[in-house]
Amino acid sequence: MIRTHRPTTNMSTTALIAALVAGVASAQPSEPRSIDAATPAAASTTIALRADVLHVGDGTQLANGIVAVRDGKIIAVGRELTLPAGTPVVKLEGHLAAGMIALSDASGGEGELSDATRPVLPDAEVAWGIDSKDKAFERALRSGITSVLIAPSPDNLVGGIAAVVKTHGGEIVLRRAFLSLVFGSAALSDDRFPTSYGSAIAELEARFAKPEGAFAQAAKDELRTLMEVERRQDVLAAIRFAKEHGLRGVLYGTAMAGELVEQVRASGLHVVLPPLDPKVSARELEAATAIAKSGVPFGLALDSPDRHPDTLRLSAAMLIRQGAEPTTVWRALTSDAARVAGVAGRLGSIAEGKDADLVLWSGAPIDLASRVKTVWVNGAVVWEANGEQR
């Protein structure tokens, strides 16, 4: 039940939410909650969204759930809220959830994420090369993706610093998310150092023997690492390297990490699974599902613009079909993805103080038959199903 001095309204979503700036609240979202308005002006900037089903982000679903938003932040969530006088309440038909987060992507930075002249660029920040008007961002919004982790190309042994970016406006959520290190063959070349796997590992060892700059930050646990891997032996090499040098971070690039679940779990490293599609081998799909069932924090990559943004949910559907729990997989697209990316304090779930990056779906968001109806970023409507981006 919503307690407010103003009746619930069915006015258009766009008209009421032009001022929407959001947040979500409360460790016990089902309990009644009173929201105080410090001044009349504060009340005027608050808006409440009531959806048929509210997906909080930890697996909890609230029928007729309400999200209260103010100045782009979520301030409360629950079934019963006491709202400031005059607060508009917008009825939404469908399922409201946090925006999805795609991990490892090239949207907005294609052509700017590698350097053919130098194999080691530890302090290059991909955030400087982001084009906020890239059409790939709009395509991502249409698919319910509100943030992406943009990583350097694996063509460089050390490609630089990955960043977490919002798909509307190119807002940088985390500028220095990961230092990219490549343990696979992508960084090897016949005409440029390193030319062999051994020389690549030796170079990384030398850089961490007397670390400077980003290497020093990683060694001091001030910067996490994104370790690109391709084969089982790459996974083992990355795990050994991380242990020897006290590195935290993420393994990305192969589903085969799932055949080494115990080693991965013991390492404390997180996993970003590569995109999955109907052409993936049975072995890779089984390995990816093993990660999803292991309890190891994981997320899913998109690798756009080469892949359609809907590939993210297709990957999730492949895991579920193979036996992974739908709730676990949905978290890998939202709250766990935020945890893996290092932005759980702002993104990934509907909770108090977090950014109001929300998506209204026609049905359950994990269901491939569901479609995006409306997308909010920082509490403002930025895309609607009529195809209009704002």
mmCIF file of C-alpha atoms in Angstrom, residues 19-374:
data_model
loop_
_atom_site.group_PDB
_atom_site.id
_atom_site.type_symbol
_atom_site.label_atom_id
_atom_site.label_comp_id
_atom_site.label_asym_id
_atom_site.label_seq_id
_atom_site.Cartn_x
_atom_site.Cartn_y
_atom_site.Cartn_z
ATOM 1 C CA ALA A 19 12.610 14.944 -13.180
ATOM 2 C CA LEU A 20 13.288 11.416 -11.996
ATOM 3 C CA VAL A 21 16.501 11.008 -10.096
ATOM 4 C CA ALA A 22 16.611 7.884 -8.131
ATOM 5 C CA GLY A 23 17.469 5.442 -5.455
ATOM 6 C CA VAL A 24 16.325 2.338 -3.718
ATOM 7 C CA ALA A 25 16.098 1.521 -0.085
ATOM 8 C CA SER A 26 15.914 -0.683 2.918
ATOM 9 C CA ALA A 27 17.466 -3.998 3.875
ATOM 10 C CA GLN A 28 13.913 -5.279 4.433
ATOM 11 C CA PRO A 29 12.091 -3.913 1.389
ATOM 12 C CA SER A 30 8.746 -5.504 2.254
ATOM 13 C CA GLU A 31 8.336 -3.512 5.494
ATOM 14 C CA PRO A 32 6.484 -0.170 5.598
ATOM 15 C CA ARG A 33 8.788 2.812 5.413
ATOM 16 C CA SER A 34 8.312 6.526 5.933
ATOM 17 C CA ILE A 35 10.223 8.986 3.758
ATOM 18 C CA ASP A 36 10.763 12.391 5.278
ATOM 19 C CA ALA A 37 10.845 15.552 3.200
ATOM 20 C CA ALA A 38 13.240 18.052 4.735
ATOM 21 C CA THR A 39 11.656 20.893 2.788
ATOM 22 C CA PRO A 40 8.742 21.338 0.358
ATOM 23 C CA ALA A 41 11.325 21.569 -2.430
ATOM 24 C CA ALA A 42 12.664 18.144 -1.516
ATOM 25 C CA ALA A 43 9.188 16.669 -1.782
ATOM 26 C CA SER A 44 8.701 18.142 -5.239
ATOM 27 C CA THR A 45 11.716 16.253 -6.629
ATOM 28 C CA THR A 46 10.618 12.863 -5.281
ATOM 29 C CA ILE A 47 8.775 10.404 -7.490
ATOM 30 C CA ALA A 48 7.568 6.861 -6.863
ATOM 31 C CA LEU A 49 7.370 4.035 -9.377
ATOM 32 C CA ARG A 50 5.025 1.155 -8.685
ATOM 33 C CA ALA A 51 5.517 -1.936 -10.869
ATOM 34 C CA ASP A 52 3.585 -5.180 -11.175
ATOM 35 C CA VAL A 53 6.791 -6.959 -10.133
ATOM 36 C CA LEU A 54 9.911 -5.347 -8.704
ATOM 37 C CA HIS A 55 13.213 -7.257 -9.012
ATOM 38 C CA VAL A 56 15.340 -5.931 -6.163
ATOM 39 C CA GLY A 57 18.557 -7.567 -7.372
ATOM 40 C CA ASP A 58 19.385 -10.169 -4.728
ATOM 41 C CA GLY A 59 16.767 -12.586 -6.013
ATOM 42 C CA THR A 60 13.901 -10.932 -4.115
ATOM 43 C CA GLN A 61 10.789 -10.107 -6.146
ATOM 44 C CA LEU A 62 8.086 -7.809 -4.808
ATOM 45 C CA ALA A 63 4.577 -7.899 -6.226
ATOM 46 C CA ASN A 64 3.320 -4.308 -6.582
ATOM 47 C CA GLY A 65 6.730 -3.124 -5.428
ATOM 48 C CA ILE A 66 7.475 0.567 -5.126
ATOM 49 C CA VAL A 67 10.703 2.472 -5.776
ATOM 50 C CA ALA A 68 11.054 6.035 -4.550
ATOM 51 C CA VAL A 69 13.548 8.217 -6.372
ATOM 52 C CA ARG A 70 15.020 11.615 -5.686
ATOM 53 C CA ASP A 71 17.761 13.483 -7.567
ATOM 54 C CA GLY A 72 18.867 10.443 -9.552
ATOM 55 C CA LYS A 73 19.238 8.204 -6.510
ATOM 56 C CA ILE A 74 17.029 5.510 -5.042
ATOM 57 C CA ILE A 75 15.815 6.557 -1.607
ATOM 58 C CA ALA A 76 13.360 3.767 -0.713
ATOM 59 C CA VAL A 77 11.938 0.469 -1.911
ATOM 60 C CA GLY A 78 9.172 -1.736 -0.558
ATOM 61 C CA ARG A 79 5.544 -2.730 -0.776
ATOM 62 C CA GLU A 80 4.372 0.029 1.542
ATOM 63 C CA LEU A 81 5.942 3.466 1.649
ATOM 64 C CA THR A 82 4.828 6.668 3.325
ATOM 65 C CA LEU A 83 5.656 9.347 0.797
ATOM 66 C CA PRO A 84 5.965 13.144 1.148
ATOM 67 C CA ALA A 85 2.866 15.128 0.335
ATOM 68 C CA GLY A 86 2.424 15.724 -3.377
ATOM 69 C CA THR A 87 4.658 12.851 -4.493
ATOM 70 C CA PRO A 88 3.511 11.555 -7.899
ATOM 71 C CA VAL A 89 3.154 7.779 -8.096
ATOM 72 C CA VAL A 90 3.545 6.251 -11.544
ATOM 73 C CA LYS A 91 1.907 2.917 -12.259
ATOM 74 C CA LEU A 92 4.092 0.714 -14.455
ATOM 75 C CA GLU A 93 2.771 -2.386 -16.165
ATOM 76 C CA GLY A 94 5.534 -4.975 -16.216
ATOM 77 C CA HIS A 95 8.672 -5.973 -14.351
ATOM 78 C CA LEU A 96 11.024 -3.272 -13.053
ATOM 79 C CA ALA A 97 14.680 -4.206 -12.486
ATOM 80 C CA ALA A 98 18.123 -2.700 -12.277
ATOM 81 C CA GLY A 99 19.808 -2.112 -15.626
ATOM 82 C CA MET A 100 22.057 -4.896 -16.862
ATOM 83 C CA ILE A 101 25.852 -4.574 -16.867
ATOM 84 C CA ALA A 102 27.857 -6.059 -19.737
ATOM 85 C CA LEU A 103 31.418 -6.986 -18.784
ATOM 86 C CA SER A 104 34.202 -6.696 -21.375
ATOM 87 C CA ASP A 105 32.953 -4.640 -24.263
ATOM 88 C CA ALA A 106 34.255 -2.277 -26.931
ATOM 89 C CA SER A 107 31.229 -0.002 -27.338
ATOM 90 C CA GLY A 108 32.233 3.618 -27.729
ATOM 91 C CA GLY A 109 35.925 2.816 -27.981
ATOM 92 C CA GLU A 110 36.368 0.783 -31.144
ATOM 93 C CA GLY A 111 39.657 1.670 -32.806
ATOM 94 C CA GLU A 112 40.944 3.377 -29.654
ATOM 95 C CA LEU A 113 41.586 0.356 -27.450
ATOM 96 C CA SER A 114 44.918 -0.885 -28.792
ATOM 97 C CA ASP A 115 48.309 0.360 -29.993
ATOM 98 C CA ALA A 116 50.141 -1.588 -32.681
ATOM 99 C CA THR A 117 53.474 0.060 -31.872
ATOM 100 C CA ARG A 118 53.874 -0.800 -28.188
ATOM 101 C CA PRO A 119 53.049 -4.052 -26.405
ATOM 102 C CA VAL A 120 53.020 -2.564 -22.891
ATOM 103 C CA LEU A 121 50.858 0.470 -22.082
ATOM 104 C CA PRO A 122 50.174 0.191 -18.345
ATOM 105 C CA ASP A 123 48.928 3.736 -17.808
ATOM 106 C CA ALA A 124 46.780 4.115 -20.925
ATOM 107 C CA GLU A 125 43.202 4.750 -19.796
ATOM 108 C CA VAL A 126 40.472 3.622 -22.181
ATOM 109 C CA ALA A 127 38.173 6.228 -20.617
ATOM 110 C CA TRP A 128 39.979 8.902 -22.657
ATOM 111 C CA GLY A 129 38.975 7.213 -25.907
ATOM 112 C CA ILE A 130 35.261 6.753 -25.244
ATOM 113 C CA ASP A 131 32.832 8.235 -27.762
ATOM 114 C CA SER A 132 29.649 8.851 -25.771
ATOM 115 C CA LYS A 133 27.650 9.233 -28.992
ATOM 116 C CA ASP A 134 28.599 5.834 -30.377
ATOM 117 C CA LYS A 135 25.520 4.097 -31.810
ATOM 118 C CA ALA A 136 26.512 0.921 -29.956
ATOM 119 C CA PHE A 137 25.508 2.622 -26.716
ATOM 120 C CA GLU A 138 22.001 3.312 -28.013
ATOM 121 C CA ARG A 139 21.675 -0.316 -29.125
ATOM 122 C CA ALA A 140 22.718 -1.425 -25.644
ATOM 123 C CA LEU A 141 20.074 0.811 -24.030
ATOM 124 C CA ARG A 142 17.413 -0.717 -26.262
ATOM 125 C CA SER A 143 18.402 -4.110 -24.850
ATOM 126 C CA GLY A 144 18.303 -3.027 -21.208
ATOM 127 C CA ILE A 145 22.060 -2.591 -20.735
ATOM 128 C CA THR A 146 22.777 0.577 -18.783
ATOM 129 C CA SER A 147 26.512 0.115 -18.077
ATOM 130 C CA VAL A 148 29.457 -1.654 -19.700
ATOM 131 C CA LEU A 149 32.995 -2.538 -18.748
ATOM 132 C CA ILE A 150 35.168 -1.317 -21.609
ATOM 133 C CA ALA A 151 38.502 -3.113 -21.670
ATOM 134 C CA PRO A 152 41.665 -2.630 -23.728
ATOM 135 C CA SER A 153 42.234 -4.905 -26.698
ATOM 136 C CA PRO A 154 44.010 -8.202 -25.902
ATOM 137 C CA ASP A 155 46.358 -7.437 -28.810
ATOM 138 C CA ASN A 156 48.646 -5.748 -26.287
ATOM 139 C CA LEU A 157 50.380 -7.687 -23.529
ATOM 140 C CA VAL A 158 49.436 -4.895 -21.125
ATOM 141 C CA GLY A 159 46.712 -2.873 -22.763
ATOM 142 C CA GLY A 160 46.075 -0.277 -20.092
ATOM 143 C CA ILE A 161 43.237 0.512 -17.711
ATOM 144 C CA ALA A 162 39.648 -0.667 -18.234
ATOM 145 C CA ALA A 163 36.715 1.565 -17.280
ATOM 146 C CA VAL A 164 33.054 1.131 -16.333
ATOM 147 C CA VAL A 165 30.872 3.456 -18.408
ATOM 148 C CA LYS A 166 27.157 4.186 -18.613
ATOM 149 C CA THR A 167 25.556 3.646 -21.984
ATOM 150 C CA HIS A 168 23.721 6.956 -21.844
ATOM 151 C CA GLY A 169 25.884 10.054 -21.938
ATOM 152 C CA GLY A 170 29.125 8.098 -21.581
ATOM 153 C CA GLU A 171 29.314 8.808 -17.845
ATOM 154 C CA ILE A 172 32.414 7.222 -16.301
ATOM 155 C CA VAL A 173 31.378 5.223 -13.234
ATOM 156 C CA LEU A 174 34.857 3.849 -12.502
ATOM 157 C CA ARG A 175 37.767 5.246 -14.500
ATOM 158 C CA ARG A 176 40.467 2.854 -13.257
ATOM 159 C CA ALA A 177 38.611 -0.429 -12.907
ATOM 160 C CA PHE A 178 41.284 -2.951 -13.966
ATOM 161 C CA LEU A 179 44.820 -3.202 -15.292
ATOM 162 C CA SER A 180 44.627 -5.440 -18.357
ATOM 163 C CA LEU A 181 47.146 -8.322 -18.506
ATOM 164 C CA VAL A 182 47.087 -10.885 -21.316
ATOM 165 C CA PHE A 183 48.041 -14.503 -20.658
ATOM 166 C CA GLY A 184 46.772 -15.897 -23.962
ATOM 167 C CA SER A 185 48.141 -15.879 -27.485
ATOM 168 C CA ALA A 186 46.326 -12.743 -28.681
ATOM 169 C CA ALA A 187 49.231 -10.517 -27.596
ATOM 170 C CA LEU A 188 51.840 -12.596 -29.442
ATOM 171 C CA SER A 189 53.115 -11.535 -32.858
ATOM 172 C CA ASP A 190 55.626 -12.735 -35.448
ATOM 173 C CA ASP A 191 56.985 -9.241 -36.020
ATOM 174 C CA ARG A 192 56.659 -7.539 -32.651
ATOM 175 C CA PHE A 193 57.594 -8.389 -29.090
ATOM 176 C CA PRO A 194 56.500 -10.623 -27.487
ATOM 177 C CA THR A 195 56.777 -13.384 -30.050
ATOM 178 C CA SER A 196 56.411 -16.324 -27.673
ATOM 179 C CA TYR A 197 54.415 -17.260 -24.621
ATOM 180 C CA GLY A 198 57.608 -17.588 -22.585
ATOM 181 C CA SER A 199 58.793 -14.083 -23.443
ATOM 182 C CA ALA A 200 55.378 -12.665 -22.605
ATOM 183 C CA ILE A 201 55.384 -14.203 -19.120
ATOM 184 C CA ALA A 202 58.984 -13.116 -18.597
ATOM 185 C CA GLU A 203 58.052 -9.535 -19.456
ATOM 186 C CA LEU A 204 55.174 -9.563 -16.978
ATOM 187 C CA GLU A 205 57.446 -11.016 -14.293
ATOM 188 C CA ALA A 206 60.000 -8.285 -14.921
ATOM 189 C CA ARG A 207 57.355 -5.565 -14.687
ATOM 190 C CA PHE A 208 56.177 -6.823 -11.305
ATOM 191 C CA ALA A 209 59.684 -7.519 -9.955
ATOM 192 C CA LYS A 210 60.203 -3.776 -9.469
ATOM 193 C CA PRO A 211 56.709 -2.409 -10.046
ATOM 194 C CA GLU A 212 56.069 1.184 -11.006
ATOM 195 C CA GLY A 213 52.923 3.119 -11.905
ATOM 196 C CA ALA A 214 49.902 0.903 -12.519
ATOM 197 C CA PHE A 215 51.973 -2.222 -11.816
ATOM 198 C CA ALA A 216 52.805 -0.848 -8.370
ATOM 199 C CA GLN A 217 49.149 -0.057 -7.734
ATOM 200 C CA ALA A 218 48.166 -3.604 -8.661
ATOM 201 C CA ALA A 219 50.925 -5.072 -6.479
ATOM 202 C CA LYS A 220 49.717 -2.955 -3.536
ATOM 203 C CA ASP A 221 46.112 -4.077 -4.058
ATOM 204 C CA GLU A 222 45.127 -0.555 -5.086
ATOM 205 C CA LEU A 223 44.120 -1.630 -8.595
ATOM 206 C CA ARG A 224 42.594 -4.917 -9.685
ATOM 207 C CA THR A 225 43.698 -6.843 -12.765
ATOM 208 C CA LEU A 226 41.741 -8.150 -15.744
ATOM 209 C CA MET A 227 43.564 -11.301 -16.834
ATOM 210 C CA GLU A 228 42.786 -12.327 -20.401
ATOM 211 C CA VAL A 229 42.967 -16.111 -20.871
ATOM 212 C CA GLU A 230 42.163 -18.508 -23.710
ATOM 213 C CA ARG A 231 43.112 -22.057 -22.702
ATOM 214 C CA ARG A 232 43.154 -24.123 -19.529
ATOM 215 C CA GLN A 233 46.907 -23.592 -19.209
ATOM 216 C CA ASP A 234 46.392 -19.833 -19.466
ATOM 217 C CA VAL A 235 43.948 -19.998 -16.562
ATOM 218 C CA LEU A 236 46.455 -21.908 -14.443
ATOM 219 C CA ALA A 237 49.257 -19.519 -15.396
ATOM 220 C CA ALA A 238 47.148 -16.487 -14.482
ATOM 221 C CA ILE A 239 46.168 -18.031 -11.135
ATOM 222 C CA ARG A 240 49.808 -18.787 -10.306
ATOM 223 C CA PHE A 241 50.901 -15.295 -11.343
ATOM 224 C CA ALA A 242 48.175 -13.651 -9.263
ATOM 225 C CA LYS A 243 49.128 -15.681 -6.205
ATOM 226 C CA GLU A 244 52.855 -14.972 -6.559
ATOM 227 C CA HIS A 245 52.302 -11.232 -6.888
ATOM 228 C CA GLY A 246 49.331 -10.791 -4.569
ATOM 229 C CA LEU A 247 46.982 -9.647 -7.320
ATOM 230 C CA ARG A 248 43.191 -9.453 -7.140
ATOM 231 C CA GLY A 249 40.980 -9.412 -10.160
ATOM 232 C CA VAL A 250 39.111 -11.239 -12.865
ATOM 233 C CA LEU A 251 39.744 -14.084 -15.299
ATOM 234 C CA TYR A 252 38.225 -13.385 -18.702
ATOM 235 C CA GLY A 253 38.268 -14.966 -22.126
ATOM 236 C CA THR A 254 37.431 -18.644 -21.801
ATOM 237 C CA ALA A 255 34.618 -20.733 -20.419
ATOM 238 C CA MET A 256 37.206 -23.452 -19.790
ATOM 239 C CA ALA A 257 37.895 -21.881 -16.403
ATOM 240 C CA GLY A 258 34.870 -23.962 -15.427
ATOM 241 C CA GLU A 259 36.947 -27.126 -15.712
ATOM 242 C CA LEU A 260 39.221 -25.690 -13.032
ATOM 243 C CA VAL A 261 36.535 -24.573 -10.602
ATOM 244 C CA GLU A 262 38.366 -25.617 -7.440
ATOM 245 C CA GLN A 263 41.545 -23.777 -8.437
ATOM 246 C CA VAL A 264 39.550 -20.694 -9.425
ATOM 247 C CA ARG A 265 37.588 -20.705 -6.165
ATOM 248 C CA ALA A 266 40.771 -21.095 -4.109
ATOM 249 C CA SER A 267 42.408 -18.195 -5.968
ATOM 250 C CA GLY A 268 39.737 -15.713 -4.922
ATOM 251 C CA LEU A 269 39.575 -14.432 -8.505
ATOM 252 C CA HIS A 270 36.257 -13.605 -10.149
ATOM 253 C CA VAL A 271 35.258 -14.751 -13.643
ATOM 254 C CA VAL A 272 33.827 -13.031 -16.690
ATOM 255 C CA LEU A 273 32.414 -15.625 -19.062
ATOM 256 C CA PRO A 274 32.725 -14.925 -22.795
ATOM 257 C CA PRO A 275 29.579 -14.570 -24.917
ATOM 258 C CA LEU A 276 27.707 -17.836 -25.445
ATOM 259 C CA ASP A 277 25.591 -18.640 -28.464
ATOM 260 C CA PRO A 278 24.057 -21.730 -30.115
ATOM 261 C CA LYS A 279 27.392 -22.460 -31.833
ATOM 262 C CA VAL A 280 29.268 -22.889 -28.551
ATOM 263 C CA SER A 281 30.646 -26.389 -28.040
ATOM 264 C CA ALA A 282 29.025 -28.721 -25.535
ATOM 265 C CA ARG A 283 32.269 -28.810 -23.553
ATOM 266 C CA GLU A 284 32.490 -25.034 -23.289
ATOM 267 C CA LEU A 285 28.831 -24.729 -22.298
ATOM 268 C CA GLU A 286 29.253 -27.356 -19.591
ATOM 269 C CA ALA A 287 32.349 -25.566 -18.299
ATOM 270 C CA ALA A 288 30.573 -22.198 -18.271
ATOM 271 C CA THR A 289 27.652 -23.734 -16.389
ATOM 272 C CA ALA A 290 30.066 -25.184 -13.847
ATOM 273 C CA ILE A 291 31.176 -21.631 -13.054
ATOM 274 C CA ALA A 292 27.546 -20.548 -12.702
ATOM 275 C CA LYS A 293 26.930 -23.369 -10.225
ATOM 276 C CA SER A 294 30.184 -22.960 -8.294
ATOM 277 C CA GLY A 295 29.447 -19.914 -6.173
ATOM 278 C CA VAL A 296 32.379 -18.049 -7.745
ATOM 279 C CA PRO A 297 31.280 -14.442 -8.462
ATOM 280 C CA PHE A 298 30.886 -14.104 -12.221
ATOM 281 C CA GLY A 299 29.499 -11.886 -14.918
ATOM 282 C CA LEU A 300 28.922 -12.130 -18.661
ATOM 283 C CA ALA A 301 30.750 -10.393 -21.483
ATOM 284 C CA LEU A 302 29.108 -8.932 -24.561
ATOM 285 C CA ASP A 303 31.987 -7.981 -26.864
ATOM 286 C CA SER A 304 29.866 -5.478 -28.754
ATOM 287 C CA PRO A 305 29.798 -3.960 -31.340
ATOM 288 C CA ASP A 306 30.704 -7.243 -33.039
ATOM 289 C CA ARG A 307 27.784 -8.922 -31.270
ATOM 290 C CA HIS A 308 24.192 -7.827 -30.869
ATOM 291 C CA PRO A 309 23.393 -6.580 -27.344
ATOM 292 C CA ASP A 310 20.734 -9.274 -26.970
ATOM 293 C CA THR A 311 23.615 -11.760 -26.899
ATOM 294 C CA LEU A 312 23.945 -10.931 -23.200
ATOM 295 C CA ARG A 313 20.551 -12.392 -22.324
ATOM 296 C CA LEU A 314 21.036 -15.194 -24.843
ATOM 297 C CA SER A 315 24.174 -16.212 -22.959
ATOM 298 C CA ALA A 316 22.139 -16.207 -19.758
ATOM 299 C CA ALA A 317 19.451 -18.360 -21.353
ATOM 300 C CA MET A 318 22.070 -20.866 -22.505
ATOM 301 C CA LEU A 319 23.309 -21.258 -18.928
ATOM 302 C CA ILE A 320 19.790 -21.695 -17.567
ATOM 303 C CA ARG A 321 18.960 -24.292 -20.188
ATOM 304 C CA GLN A 322 22.085 -26.168 -19.098
ATOM 305 C CA GLY A 323 20.884 -26.241 -15.490
ATOM 306 C CA ALA A 324 22.079 -23.010 -13.859
ATOM 307 C CA GLU A 325 19.651 -21.335 -11.450
ATOM 308 C CA PRO A 326 17.782 -18.418 -13.095
ATOM 309 C CA THR A 327 18.260 -16.230 -10.010
ATOM 310 C CA THR A 328 22.012 -16.828 -10.044
ATOM 311 C CA VAL A 329 22.209 -16.026 -13.733
ATOM 312 C CA TRP A 330 20.164 -12.835 -13.388
ATOM 313 C CA ARG A 331 22.494 -11.661 -10.638
ATOM 314 C CA ALA A 332 25.375 -12.267 -13.059
ATOM 315 C CA LEU A 333 23.755 -9.650 -15.307
ATOM 316 C CA THR A 334 23.090 -7.163 -12.516
ATOM 317 C CA SER A 335 24.212 -7.280 -8.864
ATOM 318 C CA ASP A 336 27.033 -9.822 -9.254
ATOM 319 C CA ALA A 337 28.173 -8.105 -12.455
ATOM 320 C CA ALA A 338 28.450 -4.872 -10.451
ATOM 321 C CA ARG A 339 30.423 -6.710 -7.769
ATOM 322 C CA VAL A 340 32.808 -8.191 -10.324
ATOM 323 C CA ALA A 341 33.283 -4.787 -11.962
ATOM 324 C CA GLY A 342 33.916 -3.056 -8.640
ATOM 325 C CA VAL A 343 30.860 -0.787 -8.804
ATOM 326 C CA ALA A 344 28.437 -2.554 -6.468
ATOM 327 C CA GLY A 345 28.187 0.582 -4.365
ATOM 328 C CA ARG A 346 26.401 2.392 -7.196
ATOM 329 C CA LEU A 347 24.982 -0.103 -9.682
ATOM 330 C CA GLY A 348 23.440 -3.518 -10.130
ATOM 331 C CA SER A 349 20.510 -3.551 -7.719
ATOM 332 C CA ILE A 350 17.609 -1.503 -6.452
ATOM 333 C CA ALA A 351 18.875 -0.351 -3.078
ATOM 334 C CA GLU A 352 19.068 2.836 -1.067
ATOM 335 C CA GLY A 353 21.680 5.296 -2.271
ATOM 336 C CA LYS A 354 22.328 3.597 -5.603
ATOM 337 C CA ASP A 355 21.925 5.184 -9.010
ATOM 338 C CA ALA A 356 18.423 4.976 -10.422
ATOM 339 C CA ASP A 357 19.439 3.009 -13.507
ATOM 340 C CA LEU A 358 16.285 1.016 -14.108
ATOM 341 C CA VAL A 359 14.630 -0.997 -16.862
ATOM 342 C CA LEU A 360 10.941 -1.779 -17.256
ATOM 343 C CA TRP A 361 10.381 -5.131 -18.985
ATOM 344 C CA SER A 362 7.186 -6.519 -20.484
ATOM 345 C CA GLY A 363 7.719 -9.725 -18.493
ATOM 346 C CA ALA A 364 10.370 -11.448 -16.400
ATOM 347 C CA PRO A 365 13.694 -9.930 -17.583
ATOM 348 C CA ILE A 366 15.455 -13.290 -17.727
ATOM 349 C CA ASP A 367 12.783 -14.545 -20.180
ATOM 350 C CA LEU A 368 13.917 -14.054 -23.783
ATOM 351 C CA ALA A 369 10.310 -13.348 -24.768
ATOM 352 C CA SER A 370 10.311 -10.205 -22.578
ATOM 353 C CA ARG A 371 11.020 -6.862 -24.195
ATOM 354 C CA VAL A 372 12.329 -3.545 -22.895
ATOM 355 C CA LYS A 373 9.615 -0.921 -22.469
ATOM 356 C CA THR A 374 11.420 1.962 -20.742
#
